[in-house]
PDB file of C-alpha atoms and ligand atoms in Angstrom:
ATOM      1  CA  UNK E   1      53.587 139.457  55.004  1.00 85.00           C
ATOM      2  CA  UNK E   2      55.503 140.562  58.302  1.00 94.00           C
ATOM      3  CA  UNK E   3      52.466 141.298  59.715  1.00 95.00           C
ATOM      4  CA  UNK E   4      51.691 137.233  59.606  1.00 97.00           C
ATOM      5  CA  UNK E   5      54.586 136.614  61.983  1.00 98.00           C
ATOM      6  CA  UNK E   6      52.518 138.013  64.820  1.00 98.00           C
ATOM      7  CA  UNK E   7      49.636 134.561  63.980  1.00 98.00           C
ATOM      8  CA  UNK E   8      49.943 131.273  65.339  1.00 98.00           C
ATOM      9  CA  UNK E   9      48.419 129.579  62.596  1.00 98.00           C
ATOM     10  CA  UNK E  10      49.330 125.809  62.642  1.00 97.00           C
ATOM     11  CA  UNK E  11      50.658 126.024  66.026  1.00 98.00           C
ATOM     12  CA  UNK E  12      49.705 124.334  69.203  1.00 99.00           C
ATOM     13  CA  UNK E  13      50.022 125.808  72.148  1.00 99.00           C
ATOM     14  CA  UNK E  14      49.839 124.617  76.100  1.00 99.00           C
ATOM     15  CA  UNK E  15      48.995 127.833  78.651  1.00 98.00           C
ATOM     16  CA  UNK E  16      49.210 126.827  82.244  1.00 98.00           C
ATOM     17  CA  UNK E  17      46.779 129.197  84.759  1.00 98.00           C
ATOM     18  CA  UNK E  18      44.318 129.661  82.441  1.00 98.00           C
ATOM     19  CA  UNK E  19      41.092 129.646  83.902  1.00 98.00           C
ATOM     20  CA  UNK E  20      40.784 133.472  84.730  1.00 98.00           C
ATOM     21  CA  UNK E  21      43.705 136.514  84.858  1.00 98.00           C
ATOM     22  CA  UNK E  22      46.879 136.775  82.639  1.00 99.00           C
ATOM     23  CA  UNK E  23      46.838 133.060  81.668  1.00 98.00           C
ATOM     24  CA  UNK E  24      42.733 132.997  80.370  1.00 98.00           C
ATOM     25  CA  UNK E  25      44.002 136.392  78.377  1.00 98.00           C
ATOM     26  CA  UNK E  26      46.489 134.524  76.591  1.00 99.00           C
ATOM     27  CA  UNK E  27      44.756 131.609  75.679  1.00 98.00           C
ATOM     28  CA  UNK E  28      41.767 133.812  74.251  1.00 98.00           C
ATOM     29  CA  UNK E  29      44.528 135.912  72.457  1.00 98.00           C
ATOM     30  CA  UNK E  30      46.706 133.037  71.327  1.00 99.00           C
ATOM     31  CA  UNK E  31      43.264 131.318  70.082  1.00 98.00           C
ATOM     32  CA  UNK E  32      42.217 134.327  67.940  1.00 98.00           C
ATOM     33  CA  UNK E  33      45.755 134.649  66.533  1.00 98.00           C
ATOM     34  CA  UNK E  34      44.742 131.088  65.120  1.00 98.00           C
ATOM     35  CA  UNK E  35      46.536 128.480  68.090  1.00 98.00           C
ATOM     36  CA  UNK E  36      44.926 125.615  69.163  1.00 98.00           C
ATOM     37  CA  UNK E  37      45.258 126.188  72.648  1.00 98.00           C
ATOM     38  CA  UNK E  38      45.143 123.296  75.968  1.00 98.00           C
ATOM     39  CA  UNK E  39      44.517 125.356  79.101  1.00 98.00           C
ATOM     40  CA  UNK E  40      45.418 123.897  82.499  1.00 98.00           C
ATOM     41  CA  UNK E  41      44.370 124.686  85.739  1.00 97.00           C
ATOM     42  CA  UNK E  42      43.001 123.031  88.985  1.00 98.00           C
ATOM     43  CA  UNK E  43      39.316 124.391  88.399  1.00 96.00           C
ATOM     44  CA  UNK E  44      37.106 125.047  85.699  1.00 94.00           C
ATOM     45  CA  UNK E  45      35.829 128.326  85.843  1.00 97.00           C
ATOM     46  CA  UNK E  46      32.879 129.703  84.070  1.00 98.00           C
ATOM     47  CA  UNK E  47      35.328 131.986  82.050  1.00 97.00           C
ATOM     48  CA  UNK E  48      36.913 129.081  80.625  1.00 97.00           C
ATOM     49  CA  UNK E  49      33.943 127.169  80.108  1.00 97.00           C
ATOM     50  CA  UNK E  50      32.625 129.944  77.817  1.00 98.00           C
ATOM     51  CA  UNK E  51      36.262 129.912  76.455  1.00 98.00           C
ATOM     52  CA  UNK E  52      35.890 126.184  75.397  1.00 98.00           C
ATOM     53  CA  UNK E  53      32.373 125.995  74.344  1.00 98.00           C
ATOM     54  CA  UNK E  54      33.561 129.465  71.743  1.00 98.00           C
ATOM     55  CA  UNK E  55      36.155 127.339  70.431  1.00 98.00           C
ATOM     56  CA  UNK E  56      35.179 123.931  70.440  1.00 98.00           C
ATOM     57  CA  UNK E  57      37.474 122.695  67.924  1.00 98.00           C
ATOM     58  CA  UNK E  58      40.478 124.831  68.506  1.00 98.00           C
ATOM     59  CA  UNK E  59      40.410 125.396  72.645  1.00 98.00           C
ATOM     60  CA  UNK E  60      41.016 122.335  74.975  1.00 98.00           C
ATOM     61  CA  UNK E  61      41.020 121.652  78.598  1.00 98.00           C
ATOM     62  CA  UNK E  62      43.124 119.846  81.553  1.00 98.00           C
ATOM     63  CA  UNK E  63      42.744 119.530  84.907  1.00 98.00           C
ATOM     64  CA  UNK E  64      46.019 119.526  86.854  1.00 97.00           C
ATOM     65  CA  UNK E  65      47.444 120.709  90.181  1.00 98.00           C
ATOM     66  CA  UNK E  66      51.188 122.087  88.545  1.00 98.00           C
ATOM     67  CA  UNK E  67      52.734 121.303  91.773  1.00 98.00           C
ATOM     68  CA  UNK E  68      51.717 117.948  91.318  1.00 98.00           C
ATOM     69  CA  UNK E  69      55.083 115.867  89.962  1.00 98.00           C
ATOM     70  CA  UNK E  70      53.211 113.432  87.616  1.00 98.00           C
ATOM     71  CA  UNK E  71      51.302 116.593  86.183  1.00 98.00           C
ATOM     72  CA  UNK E  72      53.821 118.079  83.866  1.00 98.00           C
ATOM     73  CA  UNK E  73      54.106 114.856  81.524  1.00 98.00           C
ATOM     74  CA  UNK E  74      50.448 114.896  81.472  1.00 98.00           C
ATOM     75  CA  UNK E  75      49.418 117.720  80.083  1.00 98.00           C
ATOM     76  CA  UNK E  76      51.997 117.694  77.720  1.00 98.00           C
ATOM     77  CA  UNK E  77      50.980 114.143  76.629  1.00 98.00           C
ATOM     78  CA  UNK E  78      47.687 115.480  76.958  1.00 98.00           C
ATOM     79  CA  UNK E  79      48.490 118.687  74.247  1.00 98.00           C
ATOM     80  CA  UNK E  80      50.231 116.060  72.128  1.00 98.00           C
ATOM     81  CA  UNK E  81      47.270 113.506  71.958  1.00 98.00           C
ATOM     82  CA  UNK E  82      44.510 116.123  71.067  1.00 98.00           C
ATOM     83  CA  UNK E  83      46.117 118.412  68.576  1.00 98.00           C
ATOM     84  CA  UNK E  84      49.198 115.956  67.536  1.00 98.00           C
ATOM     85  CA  UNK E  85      52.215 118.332  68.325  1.00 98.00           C
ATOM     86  CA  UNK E  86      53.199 121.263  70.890  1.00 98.00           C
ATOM     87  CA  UNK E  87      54.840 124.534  69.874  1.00 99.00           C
ATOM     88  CA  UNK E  88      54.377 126.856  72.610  1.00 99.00           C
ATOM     89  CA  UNK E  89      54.644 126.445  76.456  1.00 99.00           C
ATOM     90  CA  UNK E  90      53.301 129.415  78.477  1.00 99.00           C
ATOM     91  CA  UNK E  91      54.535 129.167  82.583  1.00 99.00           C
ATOM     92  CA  UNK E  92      51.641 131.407  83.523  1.00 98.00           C
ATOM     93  CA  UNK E  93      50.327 129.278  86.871  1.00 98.00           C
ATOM     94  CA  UNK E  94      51.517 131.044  90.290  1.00 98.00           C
ATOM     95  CA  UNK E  95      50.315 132.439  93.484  1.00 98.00           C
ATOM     96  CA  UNK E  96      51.726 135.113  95.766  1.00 98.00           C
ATOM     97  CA  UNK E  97      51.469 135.588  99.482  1.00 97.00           C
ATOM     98  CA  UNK E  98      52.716 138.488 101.975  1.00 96.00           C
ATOM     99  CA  UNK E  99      53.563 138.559 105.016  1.00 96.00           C
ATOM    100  CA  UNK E 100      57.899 138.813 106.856  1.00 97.00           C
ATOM    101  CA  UNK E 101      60.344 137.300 105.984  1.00 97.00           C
ATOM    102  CA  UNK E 102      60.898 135.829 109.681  1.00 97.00           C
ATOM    103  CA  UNK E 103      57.473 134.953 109.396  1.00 95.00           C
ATOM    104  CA  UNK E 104      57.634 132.552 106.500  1.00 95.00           C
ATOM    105  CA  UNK E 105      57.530 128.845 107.169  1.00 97.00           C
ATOM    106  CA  UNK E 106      58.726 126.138 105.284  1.00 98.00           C
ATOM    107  CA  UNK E 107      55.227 125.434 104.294  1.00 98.00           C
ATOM    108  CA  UNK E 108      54.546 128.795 102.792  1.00 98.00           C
ATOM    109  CA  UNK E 109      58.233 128.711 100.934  1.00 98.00           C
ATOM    110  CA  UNK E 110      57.477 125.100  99.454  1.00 98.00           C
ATOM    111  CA  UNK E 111      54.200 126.546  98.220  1.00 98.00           C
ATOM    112  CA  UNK E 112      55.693 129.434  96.295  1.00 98.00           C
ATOM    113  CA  UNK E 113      58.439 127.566  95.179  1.00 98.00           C
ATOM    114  CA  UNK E 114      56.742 124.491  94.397  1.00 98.00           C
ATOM    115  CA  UNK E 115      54.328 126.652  92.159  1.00 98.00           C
ATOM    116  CA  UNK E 116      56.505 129.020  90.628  1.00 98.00           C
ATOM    117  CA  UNK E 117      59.402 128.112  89.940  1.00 98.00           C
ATOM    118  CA  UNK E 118      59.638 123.813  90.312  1.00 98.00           C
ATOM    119  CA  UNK E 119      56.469 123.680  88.015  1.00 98.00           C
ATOM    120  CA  UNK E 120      58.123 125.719  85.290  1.00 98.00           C
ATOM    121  CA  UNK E 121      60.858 123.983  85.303  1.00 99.00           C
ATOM    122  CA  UNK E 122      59.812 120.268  85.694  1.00 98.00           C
ATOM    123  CA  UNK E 123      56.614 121.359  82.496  1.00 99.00           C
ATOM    124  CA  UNK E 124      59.247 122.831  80.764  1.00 99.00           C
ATOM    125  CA  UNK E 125      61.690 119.588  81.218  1.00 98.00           C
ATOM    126  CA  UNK E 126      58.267 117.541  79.866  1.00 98.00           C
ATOM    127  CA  UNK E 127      57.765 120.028  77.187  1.00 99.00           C
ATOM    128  CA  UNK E 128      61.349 120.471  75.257  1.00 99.00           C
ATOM    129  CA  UNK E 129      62.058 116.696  73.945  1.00 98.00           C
ATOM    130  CA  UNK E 130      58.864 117.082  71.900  1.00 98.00           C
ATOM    131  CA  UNK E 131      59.939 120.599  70.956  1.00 98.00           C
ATOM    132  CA  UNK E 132      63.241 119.383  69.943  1.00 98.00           C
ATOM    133  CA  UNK E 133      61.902 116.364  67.792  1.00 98.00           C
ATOM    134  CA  UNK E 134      60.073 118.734  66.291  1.00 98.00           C
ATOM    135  CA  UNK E 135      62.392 121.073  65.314  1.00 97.00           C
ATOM    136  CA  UNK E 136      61.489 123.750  67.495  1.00 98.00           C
ATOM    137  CA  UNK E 137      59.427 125.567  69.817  1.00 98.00           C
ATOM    138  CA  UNK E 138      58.895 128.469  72.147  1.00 99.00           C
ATOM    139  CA  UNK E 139      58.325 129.300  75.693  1.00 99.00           C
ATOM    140  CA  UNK E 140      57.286 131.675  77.822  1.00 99.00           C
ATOM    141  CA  UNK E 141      57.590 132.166  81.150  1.00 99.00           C
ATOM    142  CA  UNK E 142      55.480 134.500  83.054  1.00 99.00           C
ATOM    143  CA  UNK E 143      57.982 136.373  85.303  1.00 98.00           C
ATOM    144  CA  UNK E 144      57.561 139.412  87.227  1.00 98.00           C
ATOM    145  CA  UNK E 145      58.998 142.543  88.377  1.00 98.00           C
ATOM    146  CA  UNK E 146      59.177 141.249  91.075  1.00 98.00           C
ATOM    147  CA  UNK E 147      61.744 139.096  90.120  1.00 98.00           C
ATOM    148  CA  UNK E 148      64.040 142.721  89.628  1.00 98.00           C
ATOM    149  CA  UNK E 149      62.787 144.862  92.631  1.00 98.00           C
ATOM    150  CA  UNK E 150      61.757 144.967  95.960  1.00 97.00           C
ATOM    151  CA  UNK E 151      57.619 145.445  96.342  1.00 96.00           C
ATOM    152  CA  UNK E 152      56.021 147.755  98.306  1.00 96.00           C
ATOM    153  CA  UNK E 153      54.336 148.525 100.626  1.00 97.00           C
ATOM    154  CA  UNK E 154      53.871 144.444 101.031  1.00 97.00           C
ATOM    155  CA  UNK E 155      56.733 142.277 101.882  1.00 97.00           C
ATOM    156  CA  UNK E 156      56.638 138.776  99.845  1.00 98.00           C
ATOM    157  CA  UNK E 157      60.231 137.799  99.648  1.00 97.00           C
ATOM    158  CA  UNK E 158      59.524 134.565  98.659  1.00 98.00           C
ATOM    159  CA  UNK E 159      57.697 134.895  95.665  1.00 98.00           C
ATOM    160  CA  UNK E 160      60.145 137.817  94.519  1.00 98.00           C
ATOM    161  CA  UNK E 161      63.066 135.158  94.853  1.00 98.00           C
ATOM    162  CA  UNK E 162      60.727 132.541  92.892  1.00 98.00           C
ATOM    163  CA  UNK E 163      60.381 135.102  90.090  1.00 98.00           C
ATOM    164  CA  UNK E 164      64.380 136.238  90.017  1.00 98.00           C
ATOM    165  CA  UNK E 165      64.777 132.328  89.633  1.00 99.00           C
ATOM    166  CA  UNK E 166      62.382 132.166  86.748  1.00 99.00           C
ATOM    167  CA  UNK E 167      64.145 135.052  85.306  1.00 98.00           C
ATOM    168  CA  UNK E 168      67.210 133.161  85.117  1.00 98.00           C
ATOM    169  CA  UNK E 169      65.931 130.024  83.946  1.00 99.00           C
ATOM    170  CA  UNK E 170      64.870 131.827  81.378  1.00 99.00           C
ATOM    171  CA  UNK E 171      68.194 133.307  80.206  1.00 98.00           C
ATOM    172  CA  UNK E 172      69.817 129.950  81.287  1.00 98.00           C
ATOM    173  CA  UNK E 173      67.519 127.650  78.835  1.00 99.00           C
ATOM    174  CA  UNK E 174      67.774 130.433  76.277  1.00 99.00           C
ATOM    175  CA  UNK E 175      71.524 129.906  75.848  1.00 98.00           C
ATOM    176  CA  UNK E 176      70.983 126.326  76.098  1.00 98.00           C
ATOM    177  CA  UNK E 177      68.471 125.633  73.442  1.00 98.00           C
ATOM    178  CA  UNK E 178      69.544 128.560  71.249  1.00 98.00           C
ATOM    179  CA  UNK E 179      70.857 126.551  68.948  1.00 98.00           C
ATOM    180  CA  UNK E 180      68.532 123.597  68.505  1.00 98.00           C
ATOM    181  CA  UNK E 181      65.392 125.669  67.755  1.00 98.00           C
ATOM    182  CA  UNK E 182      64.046 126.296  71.115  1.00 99.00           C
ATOM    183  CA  UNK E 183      63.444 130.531  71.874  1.00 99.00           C
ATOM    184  CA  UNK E 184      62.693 130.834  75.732  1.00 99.00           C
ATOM    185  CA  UNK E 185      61.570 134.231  76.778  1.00 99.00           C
ATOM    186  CA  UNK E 186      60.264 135.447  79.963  1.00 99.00           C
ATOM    187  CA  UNK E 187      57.184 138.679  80.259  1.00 99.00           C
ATOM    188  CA  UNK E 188      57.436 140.499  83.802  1.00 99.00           C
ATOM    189  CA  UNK E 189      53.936 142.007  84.129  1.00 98.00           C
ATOM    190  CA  UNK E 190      54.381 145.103  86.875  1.00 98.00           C
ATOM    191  CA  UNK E 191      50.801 145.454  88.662  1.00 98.00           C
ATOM    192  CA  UNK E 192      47.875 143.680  87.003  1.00 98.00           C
ATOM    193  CA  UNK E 193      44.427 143.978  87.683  1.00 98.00           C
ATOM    194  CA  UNK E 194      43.505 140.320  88.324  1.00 98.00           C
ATOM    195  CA  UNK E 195      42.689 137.720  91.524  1.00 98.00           C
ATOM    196  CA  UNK E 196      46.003 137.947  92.780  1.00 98.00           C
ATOM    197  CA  UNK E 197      45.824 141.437  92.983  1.00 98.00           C
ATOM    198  CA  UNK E 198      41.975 141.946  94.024  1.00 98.00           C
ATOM    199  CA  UNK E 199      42.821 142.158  97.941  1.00 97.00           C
ATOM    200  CA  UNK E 200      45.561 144.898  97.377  1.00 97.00           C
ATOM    201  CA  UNK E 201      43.446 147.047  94.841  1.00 98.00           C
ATOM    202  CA  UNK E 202      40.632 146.826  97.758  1.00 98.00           C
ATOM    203  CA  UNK E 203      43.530 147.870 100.041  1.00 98.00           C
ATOM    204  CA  UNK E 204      43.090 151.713  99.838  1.00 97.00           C
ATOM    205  CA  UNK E 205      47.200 152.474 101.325  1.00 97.00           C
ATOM    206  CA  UNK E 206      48.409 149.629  99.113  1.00 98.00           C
ATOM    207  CA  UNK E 207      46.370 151.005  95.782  1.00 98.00           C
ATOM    208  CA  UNK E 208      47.667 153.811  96.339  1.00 98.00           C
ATOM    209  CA  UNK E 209      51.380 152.526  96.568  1.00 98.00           C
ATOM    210  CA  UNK E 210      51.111 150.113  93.516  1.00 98.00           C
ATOM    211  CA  UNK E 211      49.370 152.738  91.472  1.00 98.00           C
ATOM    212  CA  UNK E 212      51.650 155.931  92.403  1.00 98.00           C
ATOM    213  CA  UNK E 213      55.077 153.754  92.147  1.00 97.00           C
ATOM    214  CA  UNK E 214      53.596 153.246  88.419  1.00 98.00           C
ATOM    215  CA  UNK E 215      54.498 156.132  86.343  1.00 98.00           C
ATOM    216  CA  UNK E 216      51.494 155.547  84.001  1.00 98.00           C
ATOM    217  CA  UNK E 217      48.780 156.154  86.548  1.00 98.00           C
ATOM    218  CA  UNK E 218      47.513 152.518  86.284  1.00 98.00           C
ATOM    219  CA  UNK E 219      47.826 148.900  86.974  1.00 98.00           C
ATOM    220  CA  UNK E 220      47.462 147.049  83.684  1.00 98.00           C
ATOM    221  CA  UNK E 221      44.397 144.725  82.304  1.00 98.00           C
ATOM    222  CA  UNK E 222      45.286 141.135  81.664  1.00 98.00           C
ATOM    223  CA  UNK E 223      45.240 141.428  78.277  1.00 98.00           C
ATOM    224  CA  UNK E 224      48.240 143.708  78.418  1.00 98.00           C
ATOM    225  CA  UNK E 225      50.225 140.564  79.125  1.00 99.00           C
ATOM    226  CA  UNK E 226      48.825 138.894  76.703  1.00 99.00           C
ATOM    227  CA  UNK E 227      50.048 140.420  73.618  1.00 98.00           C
ATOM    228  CA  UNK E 228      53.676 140.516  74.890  1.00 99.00           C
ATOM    229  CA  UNK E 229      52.938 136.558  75.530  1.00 99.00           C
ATOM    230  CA  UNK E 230      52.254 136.541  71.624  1.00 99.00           C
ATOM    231  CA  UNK E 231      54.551 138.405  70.215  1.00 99.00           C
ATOM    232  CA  UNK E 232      57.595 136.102  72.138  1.00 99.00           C
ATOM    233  CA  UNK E 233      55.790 132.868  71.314  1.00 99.00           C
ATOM    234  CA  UNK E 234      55.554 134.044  67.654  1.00 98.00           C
ATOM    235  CA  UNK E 235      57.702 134.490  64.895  1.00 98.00           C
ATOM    236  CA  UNK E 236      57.778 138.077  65.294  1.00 98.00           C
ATOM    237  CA  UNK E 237      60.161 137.396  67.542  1.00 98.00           C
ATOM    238  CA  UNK E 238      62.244 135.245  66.078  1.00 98.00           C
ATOM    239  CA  UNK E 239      65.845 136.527  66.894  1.00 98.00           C
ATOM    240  CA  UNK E 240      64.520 137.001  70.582  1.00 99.00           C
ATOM    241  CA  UNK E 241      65.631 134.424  73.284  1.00 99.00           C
ATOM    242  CA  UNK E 242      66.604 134.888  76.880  1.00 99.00           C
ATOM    243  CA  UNK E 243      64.804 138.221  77.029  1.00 99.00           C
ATOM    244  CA  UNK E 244      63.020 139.553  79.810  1.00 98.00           C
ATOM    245  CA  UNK E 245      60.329 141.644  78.772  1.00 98.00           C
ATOM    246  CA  UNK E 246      59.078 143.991  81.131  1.00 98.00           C
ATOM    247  CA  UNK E 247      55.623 145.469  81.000  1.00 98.00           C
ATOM    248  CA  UNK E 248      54.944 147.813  83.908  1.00 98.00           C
ATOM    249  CA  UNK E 249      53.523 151.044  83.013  1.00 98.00           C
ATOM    250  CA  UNK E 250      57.454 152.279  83.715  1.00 98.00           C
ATOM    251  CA  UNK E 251      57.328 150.894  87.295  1.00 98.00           C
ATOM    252  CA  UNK E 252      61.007 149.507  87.598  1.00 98.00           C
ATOM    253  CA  UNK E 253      62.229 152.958  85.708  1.00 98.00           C
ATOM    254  CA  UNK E 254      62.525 154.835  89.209  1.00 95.00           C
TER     255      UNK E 254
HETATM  256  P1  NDP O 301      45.427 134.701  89.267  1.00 81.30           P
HETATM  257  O1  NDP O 301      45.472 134.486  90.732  1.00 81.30           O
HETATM  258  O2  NDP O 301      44.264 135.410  88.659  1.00 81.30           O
HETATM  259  O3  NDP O 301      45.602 133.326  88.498  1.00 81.30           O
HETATM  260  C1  NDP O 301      46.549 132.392  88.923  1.00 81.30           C
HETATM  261  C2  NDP O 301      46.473 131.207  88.011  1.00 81.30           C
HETATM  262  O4  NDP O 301      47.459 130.243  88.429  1.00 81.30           O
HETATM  263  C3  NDP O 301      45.110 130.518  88.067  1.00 81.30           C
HETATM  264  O5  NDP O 301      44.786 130.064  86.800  1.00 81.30           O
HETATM  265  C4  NDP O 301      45.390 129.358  89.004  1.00 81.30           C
HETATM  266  O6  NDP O 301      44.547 128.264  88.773  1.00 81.30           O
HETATM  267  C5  NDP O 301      46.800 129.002  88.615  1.00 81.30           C
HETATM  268  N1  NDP O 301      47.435 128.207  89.651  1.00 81.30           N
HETATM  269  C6  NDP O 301      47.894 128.627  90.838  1.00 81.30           C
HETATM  270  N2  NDP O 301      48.365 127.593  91.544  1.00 81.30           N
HETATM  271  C7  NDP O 301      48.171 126.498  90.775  1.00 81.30           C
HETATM  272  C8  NDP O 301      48.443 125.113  90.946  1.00 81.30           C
HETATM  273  N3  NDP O 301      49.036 124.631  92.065  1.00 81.30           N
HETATM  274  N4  NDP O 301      48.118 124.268  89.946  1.00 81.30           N
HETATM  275  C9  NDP O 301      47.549 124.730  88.825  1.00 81.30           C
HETATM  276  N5  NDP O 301      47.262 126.012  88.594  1.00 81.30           N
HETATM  277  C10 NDP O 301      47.572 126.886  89.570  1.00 81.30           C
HETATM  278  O7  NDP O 301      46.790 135.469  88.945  1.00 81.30           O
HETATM  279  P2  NDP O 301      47.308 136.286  87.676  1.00 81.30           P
HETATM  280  O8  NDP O 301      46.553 135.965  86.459  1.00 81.30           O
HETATM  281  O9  NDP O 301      47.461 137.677  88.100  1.00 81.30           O
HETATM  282  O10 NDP O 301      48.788 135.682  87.594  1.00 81.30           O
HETATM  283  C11 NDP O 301      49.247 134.895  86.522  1.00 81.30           C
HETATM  284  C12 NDP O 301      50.776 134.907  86.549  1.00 81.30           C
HETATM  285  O11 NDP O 301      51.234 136.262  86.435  1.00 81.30           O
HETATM  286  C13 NDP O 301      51.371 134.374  87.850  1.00 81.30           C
HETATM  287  O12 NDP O 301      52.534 133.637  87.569  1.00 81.30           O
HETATM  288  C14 NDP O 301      51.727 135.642  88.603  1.00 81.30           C
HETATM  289  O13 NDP O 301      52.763 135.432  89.526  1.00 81.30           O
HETATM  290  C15 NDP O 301      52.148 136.534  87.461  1.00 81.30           C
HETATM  291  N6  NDP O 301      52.112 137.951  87.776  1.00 81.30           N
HETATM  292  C16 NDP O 301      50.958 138.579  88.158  1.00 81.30           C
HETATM  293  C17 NDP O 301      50.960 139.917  88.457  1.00 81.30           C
HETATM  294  C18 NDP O 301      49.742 140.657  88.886  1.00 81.30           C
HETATM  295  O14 NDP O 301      49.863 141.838  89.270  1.00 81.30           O
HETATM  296  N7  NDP O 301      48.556 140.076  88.843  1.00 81.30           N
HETATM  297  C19 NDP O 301      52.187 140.706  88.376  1.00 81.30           C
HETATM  298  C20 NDP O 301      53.341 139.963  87.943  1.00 81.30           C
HETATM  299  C21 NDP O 301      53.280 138.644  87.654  1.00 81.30           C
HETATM  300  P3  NDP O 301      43.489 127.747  89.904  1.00 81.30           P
HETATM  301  O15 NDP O 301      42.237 128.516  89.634  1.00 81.30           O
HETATM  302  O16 NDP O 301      43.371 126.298  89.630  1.00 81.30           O
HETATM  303  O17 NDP O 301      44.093 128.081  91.232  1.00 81.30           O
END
């Protein structure tokens, strides 16, 4: 029966970002490992909508703008009020942008930080008192190496120091909640082949950066992500909080 640990049967889960890319791979994933699933996002893609109309019963949606500060309460209350309970929290929503550091306004900072790490935090702060009335719960975070290294050959300092921060909250809430049921994990996806990414893969010099810094030959698919999403918010991993789980293609090994 250990394979069983790696299901989700029974368990509700709420994926932020997941109309398209890493976040629309784990909801499909989490979904087929037997989840009932609310996906956020500001728009409703076609992606999703197929996602929803496959899984009528089992897949749920809600609008919301993370950044917004009455949206974190809401889509947990919305999770809660159409499957009845919340298990699993997935961080996944974020956005990047390049460019000096000299260069960076406080605009551009407040949007990266607003959206990576103060939504995280403030959904995870609306998430854990149902968790802990519950008995228990897990979340993930999606991280990323660039939360441990420097990129190259673009400069984005601050979304690296938005992902070293969600790094830490991670470990941080992981020692906090360790012993009241609550496993908080973070997955730090190296280069994957999404909308984030698109320009930079069309970037001929910067493809050929991202994909000869990664010792596999490749940037990863989205789905890639996903099953290290499931196997932290499952039972699989059930002596694993505060980890960092990174999932480059051996990127951060040189
Ligand atoms: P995409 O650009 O494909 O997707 C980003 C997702 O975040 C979309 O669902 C988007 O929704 C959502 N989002 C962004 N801003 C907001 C907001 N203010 N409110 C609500 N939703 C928002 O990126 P990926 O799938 O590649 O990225 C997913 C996560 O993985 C991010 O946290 C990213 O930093 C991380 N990551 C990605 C890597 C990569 O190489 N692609 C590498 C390492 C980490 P909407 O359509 O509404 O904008």
């Amino acid at each position: 029966m250990t394979m069983e640990k790696f299901r989700l049967d029974g368990r509700v889960a709420l994926v932020t970002g997941g109309n398209r890319g890493i976040g629309l791979a784990i909801a499909e994933l989490f979904l087929e490992a037997g989840a009932r699933c609310l996906v956020t996002a500001r728009v409703e893609t076609p992606a999703l909508a197929r996602l929803l109309a496959t899984h009528p019963e089992t897949a749920a949606w809600h609008g919301a703008d993370v950044t917004d500060p009455a949206a974190p309460a809401a889509m947990v209350g919305a999770a809660v009020a159409r499957f009845g309970r919340l298990d699993v929290l997935v961080n996944n929503a974020g956005v990047a942008d390049n460019g000096d550091f000299h260069d960076f306004d406080d605009a551009r900072l407040a949007r990266i930080m607003d959206t990576n790490l103060v939504a995280p935090f403030r959904i995870a702060r609306a998430a854990v008192p149902v968790m802990l009335a519950q008995g228990g719960g897990a979340i993930v975070n999606i991280g990323s190496i660039s939360g441990e290294v420097a990129n190259r050959p673009q400069f984005q300092v601050a979304y690296n120091a938005s992902k070293a921060a969600v790094h830490q909250m991670t470990r941080v809430m992981a020692f906090e909640y360790a012993g009241r049921g609550i496993r908080v994990n973070a997955v730090a996806p190296g280069y994957v082949v999404s909308d984030m990414t698109a320009g930079g893969i069309a970037n001929p010099e910067w493809n050929r950066v991202w994909t000869g810094n990664t010792p596999m030959g490749r940037l990863a698919r989205p789905e890639e992500m996903a099953t290290c999403a499931l196997f932290l918010a499952s039972d699989a991993a059930s002596y694993v909080t505060g980890a960092v789980l990174v999932a480059d293609g051996g990127y951060t090994t040189h």
